Tab-separated table of C-alpha atoms in Angstrom:
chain	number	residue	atom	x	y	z
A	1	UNK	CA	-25.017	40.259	32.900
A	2	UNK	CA	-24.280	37.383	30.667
A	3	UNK	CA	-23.292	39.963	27.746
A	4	UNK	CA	-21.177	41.940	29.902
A	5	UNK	CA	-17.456	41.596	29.588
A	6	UNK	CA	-17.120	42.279	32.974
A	7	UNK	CA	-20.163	41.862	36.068
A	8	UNK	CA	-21.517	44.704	37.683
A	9	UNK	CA	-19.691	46.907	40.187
A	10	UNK	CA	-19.828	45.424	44.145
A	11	UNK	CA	-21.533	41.876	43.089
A	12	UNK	CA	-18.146	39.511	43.859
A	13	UNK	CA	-16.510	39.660	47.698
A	14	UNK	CA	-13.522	38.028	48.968
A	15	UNK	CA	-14.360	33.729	49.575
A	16	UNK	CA	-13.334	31.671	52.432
A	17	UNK	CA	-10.518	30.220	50.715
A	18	UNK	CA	-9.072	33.660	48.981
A	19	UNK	CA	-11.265	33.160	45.831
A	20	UNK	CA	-14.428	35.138	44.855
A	21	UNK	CA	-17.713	34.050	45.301
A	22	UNK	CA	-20.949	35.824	44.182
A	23	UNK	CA	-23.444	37.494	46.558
A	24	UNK	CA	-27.109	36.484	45.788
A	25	UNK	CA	-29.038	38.432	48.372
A	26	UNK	CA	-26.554	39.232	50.495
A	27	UNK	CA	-25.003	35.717	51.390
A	28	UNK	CA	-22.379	33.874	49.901
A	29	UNK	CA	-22.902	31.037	47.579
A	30	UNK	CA	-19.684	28.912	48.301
A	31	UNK	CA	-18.460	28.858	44.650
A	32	UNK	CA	-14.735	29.996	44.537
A	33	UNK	CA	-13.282	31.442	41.297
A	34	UNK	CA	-10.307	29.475	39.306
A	35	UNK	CA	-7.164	31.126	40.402
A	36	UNK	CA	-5.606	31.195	37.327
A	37	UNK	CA	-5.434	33.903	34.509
A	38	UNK	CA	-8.469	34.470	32.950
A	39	UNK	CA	-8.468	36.041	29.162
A	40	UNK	CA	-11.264	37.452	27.662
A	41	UNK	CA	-15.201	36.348	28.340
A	42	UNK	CA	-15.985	32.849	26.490
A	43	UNK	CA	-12.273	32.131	25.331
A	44	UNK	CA	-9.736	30.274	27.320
A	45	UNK	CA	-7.359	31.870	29.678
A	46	UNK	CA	-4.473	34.093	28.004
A	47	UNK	CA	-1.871	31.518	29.921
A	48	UNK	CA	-4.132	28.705	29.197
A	49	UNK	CA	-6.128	28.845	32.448
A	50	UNK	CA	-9.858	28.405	31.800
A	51	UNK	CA	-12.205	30.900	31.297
A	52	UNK	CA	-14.982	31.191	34.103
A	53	UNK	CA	-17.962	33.476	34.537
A	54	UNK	CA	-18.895	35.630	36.096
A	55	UNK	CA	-15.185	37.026	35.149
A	56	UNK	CA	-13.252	38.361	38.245
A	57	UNK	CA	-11.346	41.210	36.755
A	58	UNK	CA	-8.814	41.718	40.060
A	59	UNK	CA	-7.935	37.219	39.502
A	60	UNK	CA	-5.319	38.450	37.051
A	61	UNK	CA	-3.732	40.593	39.413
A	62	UNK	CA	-3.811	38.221	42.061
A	63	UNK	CA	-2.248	35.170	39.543
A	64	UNK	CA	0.820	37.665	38.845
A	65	UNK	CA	1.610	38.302	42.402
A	66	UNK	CA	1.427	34.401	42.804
A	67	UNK	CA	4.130	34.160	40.022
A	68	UNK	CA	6.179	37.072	41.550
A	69	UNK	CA	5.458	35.417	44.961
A	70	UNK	CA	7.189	31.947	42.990
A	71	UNK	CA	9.882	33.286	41.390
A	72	UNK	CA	11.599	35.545	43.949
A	73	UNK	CA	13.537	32.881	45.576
A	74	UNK	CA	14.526	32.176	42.104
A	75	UNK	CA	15.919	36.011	41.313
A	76	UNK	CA	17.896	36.138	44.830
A	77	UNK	CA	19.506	32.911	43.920
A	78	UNK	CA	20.566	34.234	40.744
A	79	UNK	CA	21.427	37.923	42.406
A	80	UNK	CA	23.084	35.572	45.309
A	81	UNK	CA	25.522	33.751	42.342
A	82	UNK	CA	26.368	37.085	40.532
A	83	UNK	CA	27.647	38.720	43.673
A	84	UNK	CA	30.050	35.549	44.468
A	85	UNK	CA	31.021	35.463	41.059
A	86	UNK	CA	31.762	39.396	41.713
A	87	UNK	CA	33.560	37.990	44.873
A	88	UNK	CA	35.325	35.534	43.167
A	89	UNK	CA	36.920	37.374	40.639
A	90	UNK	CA	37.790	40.077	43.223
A	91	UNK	CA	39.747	37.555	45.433
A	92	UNK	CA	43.688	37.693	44.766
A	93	UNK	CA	45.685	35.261	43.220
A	94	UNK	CA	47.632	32.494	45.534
A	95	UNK	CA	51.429	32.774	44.879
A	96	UNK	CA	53.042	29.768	46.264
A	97	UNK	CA	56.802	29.768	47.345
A	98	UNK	CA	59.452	28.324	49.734
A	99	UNK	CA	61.519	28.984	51.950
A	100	UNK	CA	63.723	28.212	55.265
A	101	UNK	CA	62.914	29.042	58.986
A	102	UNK	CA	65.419	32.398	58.549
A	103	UNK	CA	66.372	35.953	58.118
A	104	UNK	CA	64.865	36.195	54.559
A	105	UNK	CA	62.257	33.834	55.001
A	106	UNK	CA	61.179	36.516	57.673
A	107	UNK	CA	60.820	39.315	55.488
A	108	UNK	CA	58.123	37.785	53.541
A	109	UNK	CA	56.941	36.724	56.556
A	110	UNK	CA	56.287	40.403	58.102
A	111	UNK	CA	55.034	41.646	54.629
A	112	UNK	CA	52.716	38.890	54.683
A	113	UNK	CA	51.222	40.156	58.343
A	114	UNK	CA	50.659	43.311	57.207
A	115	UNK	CA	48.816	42.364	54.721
A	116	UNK	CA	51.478	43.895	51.566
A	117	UNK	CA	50.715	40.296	49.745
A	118	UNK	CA	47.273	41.104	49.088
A	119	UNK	CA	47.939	45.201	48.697
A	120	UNK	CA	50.119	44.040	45.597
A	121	UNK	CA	47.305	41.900	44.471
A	122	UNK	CA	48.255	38.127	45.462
A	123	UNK	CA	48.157	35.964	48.365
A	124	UNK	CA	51.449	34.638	49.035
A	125	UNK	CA	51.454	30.977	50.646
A	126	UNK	CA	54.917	29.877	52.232
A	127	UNK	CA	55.544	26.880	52.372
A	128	UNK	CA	59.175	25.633	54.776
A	129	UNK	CA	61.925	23.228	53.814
A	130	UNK	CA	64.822	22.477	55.801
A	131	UNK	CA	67.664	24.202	53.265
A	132	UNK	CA	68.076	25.532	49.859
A	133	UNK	CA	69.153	22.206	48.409
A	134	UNK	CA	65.866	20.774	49.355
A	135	UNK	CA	64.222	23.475	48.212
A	136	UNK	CA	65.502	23.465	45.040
A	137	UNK	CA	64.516	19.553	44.615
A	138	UNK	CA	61.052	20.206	45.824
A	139	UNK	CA	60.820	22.720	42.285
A	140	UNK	CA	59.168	19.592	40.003
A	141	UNK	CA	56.760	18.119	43.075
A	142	UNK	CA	55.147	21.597	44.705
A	143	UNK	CA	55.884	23.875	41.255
A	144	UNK	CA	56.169	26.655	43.477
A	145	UNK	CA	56.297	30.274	41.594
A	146	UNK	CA	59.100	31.637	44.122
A	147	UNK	CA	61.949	30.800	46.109
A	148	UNK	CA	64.640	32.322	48.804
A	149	UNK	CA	67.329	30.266	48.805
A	150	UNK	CA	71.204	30.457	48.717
A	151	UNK	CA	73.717	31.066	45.781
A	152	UNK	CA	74.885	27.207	45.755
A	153	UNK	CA	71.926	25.614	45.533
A	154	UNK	CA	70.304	27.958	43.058
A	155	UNK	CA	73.611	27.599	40.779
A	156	UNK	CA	74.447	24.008	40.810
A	157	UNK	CA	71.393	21.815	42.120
A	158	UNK	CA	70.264	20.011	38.972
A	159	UNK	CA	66.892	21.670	38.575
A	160	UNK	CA	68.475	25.095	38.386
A	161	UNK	CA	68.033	25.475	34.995
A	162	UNK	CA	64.198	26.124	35.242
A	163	UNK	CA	64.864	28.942	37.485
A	164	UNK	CA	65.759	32.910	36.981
A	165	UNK	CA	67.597	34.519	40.035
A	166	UNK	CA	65.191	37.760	40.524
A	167	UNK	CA	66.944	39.199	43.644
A	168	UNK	CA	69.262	39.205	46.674
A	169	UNK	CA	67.438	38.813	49.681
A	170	UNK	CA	70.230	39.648	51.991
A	171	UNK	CA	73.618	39.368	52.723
A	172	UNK	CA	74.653	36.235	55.378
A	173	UNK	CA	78.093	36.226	55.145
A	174	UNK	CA	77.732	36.757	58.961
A	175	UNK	CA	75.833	34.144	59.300
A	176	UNK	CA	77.678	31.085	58.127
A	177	UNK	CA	79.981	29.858	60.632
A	178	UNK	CA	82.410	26.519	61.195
A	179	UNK	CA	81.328	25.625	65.014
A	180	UNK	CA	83.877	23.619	67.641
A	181	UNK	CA	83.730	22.614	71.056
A	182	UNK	CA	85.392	25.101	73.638
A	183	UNK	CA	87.794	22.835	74.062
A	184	UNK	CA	88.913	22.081	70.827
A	185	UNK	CA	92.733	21.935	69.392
A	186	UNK	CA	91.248	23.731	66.964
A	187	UNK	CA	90.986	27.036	68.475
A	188	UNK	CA	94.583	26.727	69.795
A	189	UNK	CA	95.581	28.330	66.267
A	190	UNK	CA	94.959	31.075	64.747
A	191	UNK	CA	95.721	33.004	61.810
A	192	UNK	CA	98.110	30.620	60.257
A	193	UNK	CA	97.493	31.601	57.198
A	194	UNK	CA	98.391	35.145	57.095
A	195	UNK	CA	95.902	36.837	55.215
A	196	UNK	CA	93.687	35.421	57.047
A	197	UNK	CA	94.360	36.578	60.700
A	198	UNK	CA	90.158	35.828	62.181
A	199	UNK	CA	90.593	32.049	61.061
A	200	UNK	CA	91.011	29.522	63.529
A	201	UNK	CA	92.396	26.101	62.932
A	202	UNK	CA	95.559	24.416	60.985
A	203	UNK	CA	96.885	21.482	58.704
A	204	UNK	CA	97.093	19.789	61.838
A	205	UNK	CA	94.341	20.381	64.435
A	206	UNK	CA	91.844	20.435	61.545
A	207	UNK	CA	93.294	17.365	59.443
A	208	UNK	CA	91.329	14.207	60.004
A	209	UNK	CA	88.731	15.572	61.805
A	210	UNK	CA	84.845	14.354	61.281
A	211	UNK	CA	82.921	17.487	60.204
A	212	UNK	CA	78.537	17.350	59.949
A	213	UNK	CA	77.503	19.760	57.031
A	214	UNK	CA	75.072	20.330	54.388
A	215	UNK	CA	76.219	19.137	51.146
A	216	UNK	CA	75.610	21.444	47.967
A	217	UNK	CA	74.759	24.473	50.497
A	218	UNK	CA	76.348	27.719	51.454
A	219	UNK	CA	77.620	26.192	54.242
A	220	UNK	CA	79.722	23.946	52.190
A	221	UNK	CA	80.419	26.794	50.343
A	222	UNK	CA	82.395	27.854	53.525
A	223	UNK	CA	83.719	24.817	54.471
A	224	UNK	CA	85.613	23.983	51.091
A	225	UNK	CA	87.044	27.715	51.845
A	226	UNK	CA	88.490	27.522	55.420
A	227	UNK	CA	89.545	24.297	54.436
A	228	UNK	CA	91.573	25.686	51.706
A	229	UNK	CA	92.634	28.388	53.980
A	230	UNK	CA	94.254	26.083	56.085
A	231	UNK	CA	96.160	23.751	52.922
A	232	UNK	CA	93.344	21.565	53.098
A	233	UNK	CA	90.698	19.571	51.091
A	234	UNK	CA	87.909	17.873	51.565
A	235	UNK	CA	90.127	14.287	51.136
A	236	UNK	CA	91.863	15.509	54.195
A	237	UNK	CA	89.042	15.048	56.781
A	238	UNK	CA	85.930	13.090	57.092
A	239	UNK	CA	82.858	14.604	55.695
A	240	UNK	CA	79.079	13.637	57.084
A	241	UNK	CA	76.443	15.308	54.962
A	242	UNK	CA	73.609	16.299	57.354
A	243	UNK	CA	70.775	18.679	57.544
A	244	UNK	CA	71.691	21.884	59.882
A	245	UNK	CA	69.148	21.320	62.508
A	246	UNK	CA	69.863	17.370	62.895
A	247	UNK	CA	73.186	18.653	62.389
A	248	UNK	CA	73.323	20.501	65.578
A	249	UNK	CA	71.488	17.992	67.273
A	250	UNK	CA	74.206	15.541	66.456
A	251	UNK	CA	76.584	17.872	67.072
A	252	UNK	CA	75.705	18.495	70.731
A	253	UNK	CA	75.107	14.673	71.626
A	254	UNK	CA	78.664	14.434	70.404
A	255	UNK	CA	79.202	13.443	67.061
A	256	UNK	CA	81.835	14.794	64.870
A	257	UNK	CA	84.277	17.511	65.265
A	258	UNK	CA	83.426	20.381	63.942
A	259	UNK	CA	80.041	21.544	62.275
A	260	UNK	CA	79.001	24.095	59.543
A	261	UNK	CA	75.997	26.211	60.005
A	262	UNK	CA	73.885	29.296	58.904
A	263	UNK	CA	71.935	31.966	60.761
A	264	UNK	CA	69.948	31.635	63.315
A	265	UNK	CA	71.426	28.264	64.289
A	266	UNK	CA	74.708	29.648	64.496
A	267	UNK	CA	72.929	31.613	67.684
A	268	UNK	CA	71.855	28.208	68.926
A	269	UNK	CA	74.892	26.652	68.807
A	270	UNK	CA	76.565	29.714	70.248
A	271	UNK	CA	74.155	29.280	73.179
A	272	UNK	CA	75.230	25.799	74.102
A	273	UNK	CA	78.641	27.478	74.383
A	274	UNK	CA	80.528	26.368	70.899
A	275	UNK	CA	82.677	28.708	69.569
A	276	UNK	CA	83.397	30.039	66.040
A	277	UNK	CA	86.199	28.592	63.883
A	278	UNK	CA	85.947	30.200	61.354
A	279	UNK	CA	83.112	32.174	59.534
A	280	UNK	CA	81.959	34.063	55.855
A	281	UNK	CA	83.624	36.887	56.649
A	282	UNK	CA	86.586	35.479	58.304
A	283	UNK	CA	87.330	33.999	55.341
A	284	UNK	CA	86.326	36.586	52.468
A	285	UNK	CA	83.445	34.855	50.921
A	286	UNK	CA	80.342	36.758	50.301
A	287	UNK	CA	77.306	34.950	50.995
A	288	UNK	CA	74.124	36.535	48.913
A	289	UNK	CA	70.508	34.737	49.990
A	290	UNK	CA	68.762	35.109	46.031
A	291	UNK	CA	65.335	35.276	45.613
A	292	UNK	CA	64.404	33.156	42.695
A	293	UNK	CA	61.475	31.923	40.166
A	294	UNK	CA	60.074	29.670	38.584
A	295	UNK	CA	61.346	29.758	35.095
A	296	UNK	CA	57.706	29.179	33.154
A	297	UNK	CA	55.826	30.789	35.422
A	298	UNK	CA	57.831	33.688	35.673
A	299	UNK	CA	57.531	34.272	31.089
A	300	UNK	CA	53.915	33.401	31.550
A	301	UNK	CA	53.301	35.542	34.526
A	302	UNK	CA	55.871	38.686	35.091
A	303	UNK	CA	53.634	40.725	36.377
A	304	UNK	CA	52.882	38.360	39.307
A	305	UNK	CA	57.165	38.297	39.963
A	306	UNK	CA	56.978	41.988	39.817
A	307	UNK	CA	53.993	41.951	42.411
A	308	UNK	CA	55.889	39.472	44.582
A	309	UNK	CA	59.168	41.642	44.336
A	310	UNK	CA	57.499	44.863	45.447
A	311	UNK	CA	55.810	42.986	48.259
A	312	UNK	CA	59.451	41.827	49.356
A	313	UNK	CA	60.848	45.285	49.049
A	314	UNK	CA	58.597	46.792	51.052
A	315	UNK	CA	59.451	44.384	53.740
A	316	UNK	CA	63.048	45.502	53.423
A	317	UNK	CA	62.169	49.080	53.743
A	318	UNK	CA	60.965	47.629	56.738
A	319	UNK	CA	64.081	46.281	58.156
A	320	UNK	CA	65.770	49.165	57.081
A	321	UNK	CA	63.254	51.806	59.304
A	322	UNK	CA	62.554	50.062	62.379
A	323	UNK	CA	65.176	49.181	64.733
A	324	UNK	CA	65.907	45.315	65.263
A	325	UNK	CA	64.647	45.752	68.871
A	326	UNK	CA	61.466	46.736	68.099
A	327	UNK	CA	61.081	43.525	65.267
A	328	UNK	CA	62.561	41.555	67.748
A	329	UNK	CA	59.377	40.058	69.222
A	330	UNK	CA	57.664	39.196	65.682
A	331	UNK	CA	60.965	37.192	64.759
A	332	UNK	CA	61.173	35.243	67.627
A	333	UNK	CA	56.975	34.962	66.896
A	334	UNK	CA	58.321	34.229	63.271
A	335	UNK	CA	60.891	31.347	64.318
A	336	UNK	CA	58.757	29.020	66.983
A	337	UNK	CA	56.139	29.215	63.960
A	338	UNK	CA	58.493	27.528	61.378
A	339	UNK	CA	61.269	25.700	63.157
A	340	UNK	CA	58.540	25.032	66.515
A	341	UNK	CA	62.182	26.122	68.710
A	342	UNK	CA	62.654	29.431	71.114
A	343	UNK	CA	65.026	32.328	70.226
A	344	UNK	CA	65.787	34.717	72.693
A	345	UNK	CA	64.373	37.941	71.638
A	346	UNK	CA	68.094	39.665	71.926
A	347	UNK	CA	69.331	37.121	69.782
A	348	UNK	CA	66.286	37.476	67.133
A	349	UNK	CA	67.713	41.616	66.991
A	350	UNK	CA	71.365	40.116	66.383
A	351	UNK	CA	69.959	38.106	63.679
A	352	UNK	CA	68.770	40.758	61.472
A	353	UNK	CA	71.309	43.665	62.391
A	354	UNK	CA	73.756	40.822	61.023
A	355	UNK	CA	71.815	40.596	57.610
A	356	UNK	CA	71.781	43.747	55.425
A	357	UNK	CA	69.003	44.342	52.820
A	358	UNK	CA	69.384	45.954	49.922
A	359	UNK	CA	67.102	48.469	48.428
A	360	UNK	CA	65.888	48.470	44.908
A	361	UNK	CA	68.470	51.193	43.496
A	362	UNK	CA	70.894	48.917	45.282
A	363	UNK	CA	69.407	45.731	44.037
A	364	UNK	CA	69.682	47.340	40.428
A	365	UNK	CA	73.404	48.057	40.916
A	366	UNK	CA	74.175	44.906	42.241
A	367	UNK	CA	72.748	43.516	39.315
A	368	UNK	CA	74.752	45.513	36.692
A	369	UNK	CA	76.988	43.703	34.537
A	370	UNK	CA	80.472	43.563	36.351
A	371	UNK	CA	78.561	43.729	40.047
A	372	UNK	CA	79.057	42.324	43.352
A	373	UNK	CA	76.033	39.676	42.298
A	374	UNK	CA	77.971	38.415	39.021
A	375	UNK	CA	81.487	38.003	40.956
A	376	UNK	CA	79.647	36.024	43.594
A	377	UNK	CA	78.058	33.422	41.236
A	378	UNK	CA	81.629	33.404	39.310
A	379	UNK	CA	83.709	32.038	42.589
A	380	UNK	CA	80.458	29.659	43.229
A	381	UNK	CA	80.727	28.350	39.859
A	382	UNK	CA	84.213	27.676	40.846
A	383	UNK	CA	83.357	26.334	43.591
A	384	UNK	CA	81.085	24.130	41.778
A	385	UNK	CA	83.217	23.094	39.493
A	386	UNK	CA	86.123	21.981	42.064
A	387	UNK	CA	83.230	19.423	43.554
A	388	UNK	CA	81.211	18.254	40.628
A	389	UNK	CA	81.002	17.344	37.172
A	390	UNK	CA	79.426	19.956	35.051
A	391	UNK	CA	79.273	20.315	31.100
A	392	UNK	CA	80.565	23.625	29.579
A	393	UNK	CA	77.075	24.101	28.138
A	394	UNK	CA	76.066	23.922	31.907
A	395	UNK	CA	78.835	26.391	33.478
A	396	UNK	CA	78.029	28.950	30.665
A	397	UNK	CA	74.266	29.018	32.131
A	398	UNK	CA	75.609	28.985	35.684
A	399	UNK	CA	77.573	31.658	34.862
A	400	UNK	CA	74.999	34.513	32.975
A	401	UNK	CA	71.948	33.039	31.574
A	402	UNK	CA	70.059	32.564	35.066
A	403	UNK	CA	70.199	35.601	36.517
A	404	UNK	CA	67.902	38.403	35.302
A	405	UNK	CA	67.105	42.134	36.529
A	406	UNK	CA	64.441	42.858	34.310
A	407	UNK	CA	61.586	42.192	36.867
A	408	UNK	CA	63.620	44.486	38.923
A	409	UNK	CA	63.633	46.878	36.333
A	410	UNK	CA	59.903	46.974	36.130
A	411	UNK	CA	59.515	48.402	39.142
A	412	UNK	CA	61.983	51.354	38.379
């Protein structure tokens, strides 16, 4: 056999140890086989095992289901990585933005629970702020990509240049409101101004008074007006900027006067039995929540606003279908989540019957040169104007250069 490239037919059975061994008269011998690759008779193994005779012609088969045997932990590993990669790429983008505990903050609050965010291809995170101004100061810390906030803030708070005003996310001129005490002189007069027959208050019951509001917001929007309304200005009574919530909380422990709020703490303070002085509508204003962006991410990433916007719409086609009644329990849900207080579900359904939404055909009108949206930022500029110090070069981008339909228009 020592000439044979491979031994005889039935002269090798399995060893003890899972080698071969050679029979010799029908017993073992004990000697095991190297495990490795052999090559051909008298030269070294093909993979550099050592050759050993008598050859075993099944120890190559054997060595390559030991490497198989090796490696497959090795192949899942890298089938495991190219599935989360796979994953990875699949999951949607995070779109951070910010907003207050209210009507428009709730919108993308319900799209978000149905899951629209991620439909649209993004996951939106929300993060809450107290009011727009503080939203709008938070743009250089949190660089969030979106915003709801109101018209005052987004026009005149000094980081409102890096921002684009996208939308209107509702209407609250309902929901800013000048609060007194039942028993204020206040409400002893009414409609002394003439074409103004809903507002409460005069020269003399309002003059001097202390009033808690939030500067640089829409309700100080309001304030300067019923103020006005009444012959007044702001050098006529005692001003205390404060947050709305604190605010309130001041409010009822007694401090001030008079107090100027927005929806849904107007409901609160209606609950604790303070009555209206004078509100948006009382007093003519219109009072347009605007969705807004990020100026550089928005050039760098439109199609991410336009994703975002459709989101939001959807959420107002929403609002528009199902009655407030029925929405009623996920607001009140919605408002012990960001502001940790209750909200009676009947005054959740007030809350956003009082807020119309505008569709994207309306959006796109409102928009138009000459609209509702321009005229609005035009008596805020005013506004702005009257109670700060602004360059020209500043009021002509408060005035046009800010607000853009065009990721509106994408989604015509």
């Amino acid at each position: 056999a020592a000439g044979l490239p491979y031994p005889p037919r039935g002269v090798f059975s399995r060893g003890p140890l899972g080698g071969f061994s050679r029979k010799e008269s029908g017993r073992r011998d004990g000697r095991a086989f190297s495990s490795r690759i052999a090559g051909l008779p008298g030269k070294p193994g093909a993979l550099g095992g050592p050759f050993t005779w008598p050859f075993n012609p099944y120890e190559p088969l054997r060595s390559i289901r030991m490497i198989i045997r090796r490696i497959k932990p090795l192949l899942a590993a890298f089938a495991l990585a190219a599935v989360l990669a796979c994953t990875a790429q699949a999951e949607p983008v995070k779109l951070s933005s910010a907003w207050m505990g209210e009507h428009e903050t709730f919108v993308a609050w319900y799209a978000k629970q149905q899951g629209w965010d991620k439909e649209a291809g993004f996951d939106l995170t929300m993060m809450p702020f107290d009011s727009g101004k503080t939203i709008m100061e938070s743009l250089a810390a949190y660089d969030w990509a979106v915003a709801g906030c109101g018209s005052v803030p987004a026009l005149t708070a000094p980081l409102g240049d890096y921002l684009y005003i996208i939308a209107v996310a509702n209407d609250e001129s309902a929901g800013n409101a000048v609060y007194v005490r039942p028993d204020s002189p206040i409400l002893g007069a009414q409609g002394v101004n003439p074409a103004y027959p809903g507002v409460h208050g005069s020269a003399v019951t309002v003059g001097g008074t202390e009033i808690l509001y939030p500067k640089g917001t829409s309700a100080h929007y309001l304030l300067d007006a019923w103020l006005n309304i009444l012959g007044l200005s702001e050098k006529d009574v005692k001003l205390r900027d404060m947050e709305p919530t604190p605010g309130l909380s001041a409010f009822t422990g007694g401090v001030g006067g008079a107090v100027a709020l927005w929806a849904p703490l107007t409901y609160e303070a209606e609950a604790k039995g303070f009555k209206p002085a004078a509100t948006s509508q009382d007093c003519g204003l219109a009072q347009f929540v605007l969705l807004v962006a990020n100026r550089q991410f928005a050039d760098e990433h439109p199609e991410q606003v336009q994703a975002f916007l459709k989101m939001y719409l959807r959420g107002i086609d929403a609002m528009r279908r199902t009655p407030a009644k029925e929405l009623a329990a996920d607001y009140v849900r919605f408002y012990k989540e960001w502001t940790g207080r209750d909200l009676a579900p009947e005054m959740a359904a007030a809350d956003i019957e009082s807020h119309p939404v505008f569709t994207l055909e309306e959006q796109l009108a409102l928009f138009a040169p000459g609209g509702s949206v321009q005229k609005h930022l035009n008596d805020i500029v005013d506004f702005a104007i009257r109670h700060g110090s602004f360059t020209p070069e500043q009021i002509d981008k408060m005035k046009g250069s800010r607000v853009t339909p065009r990721f509106l228009e994408a989604l015509k």
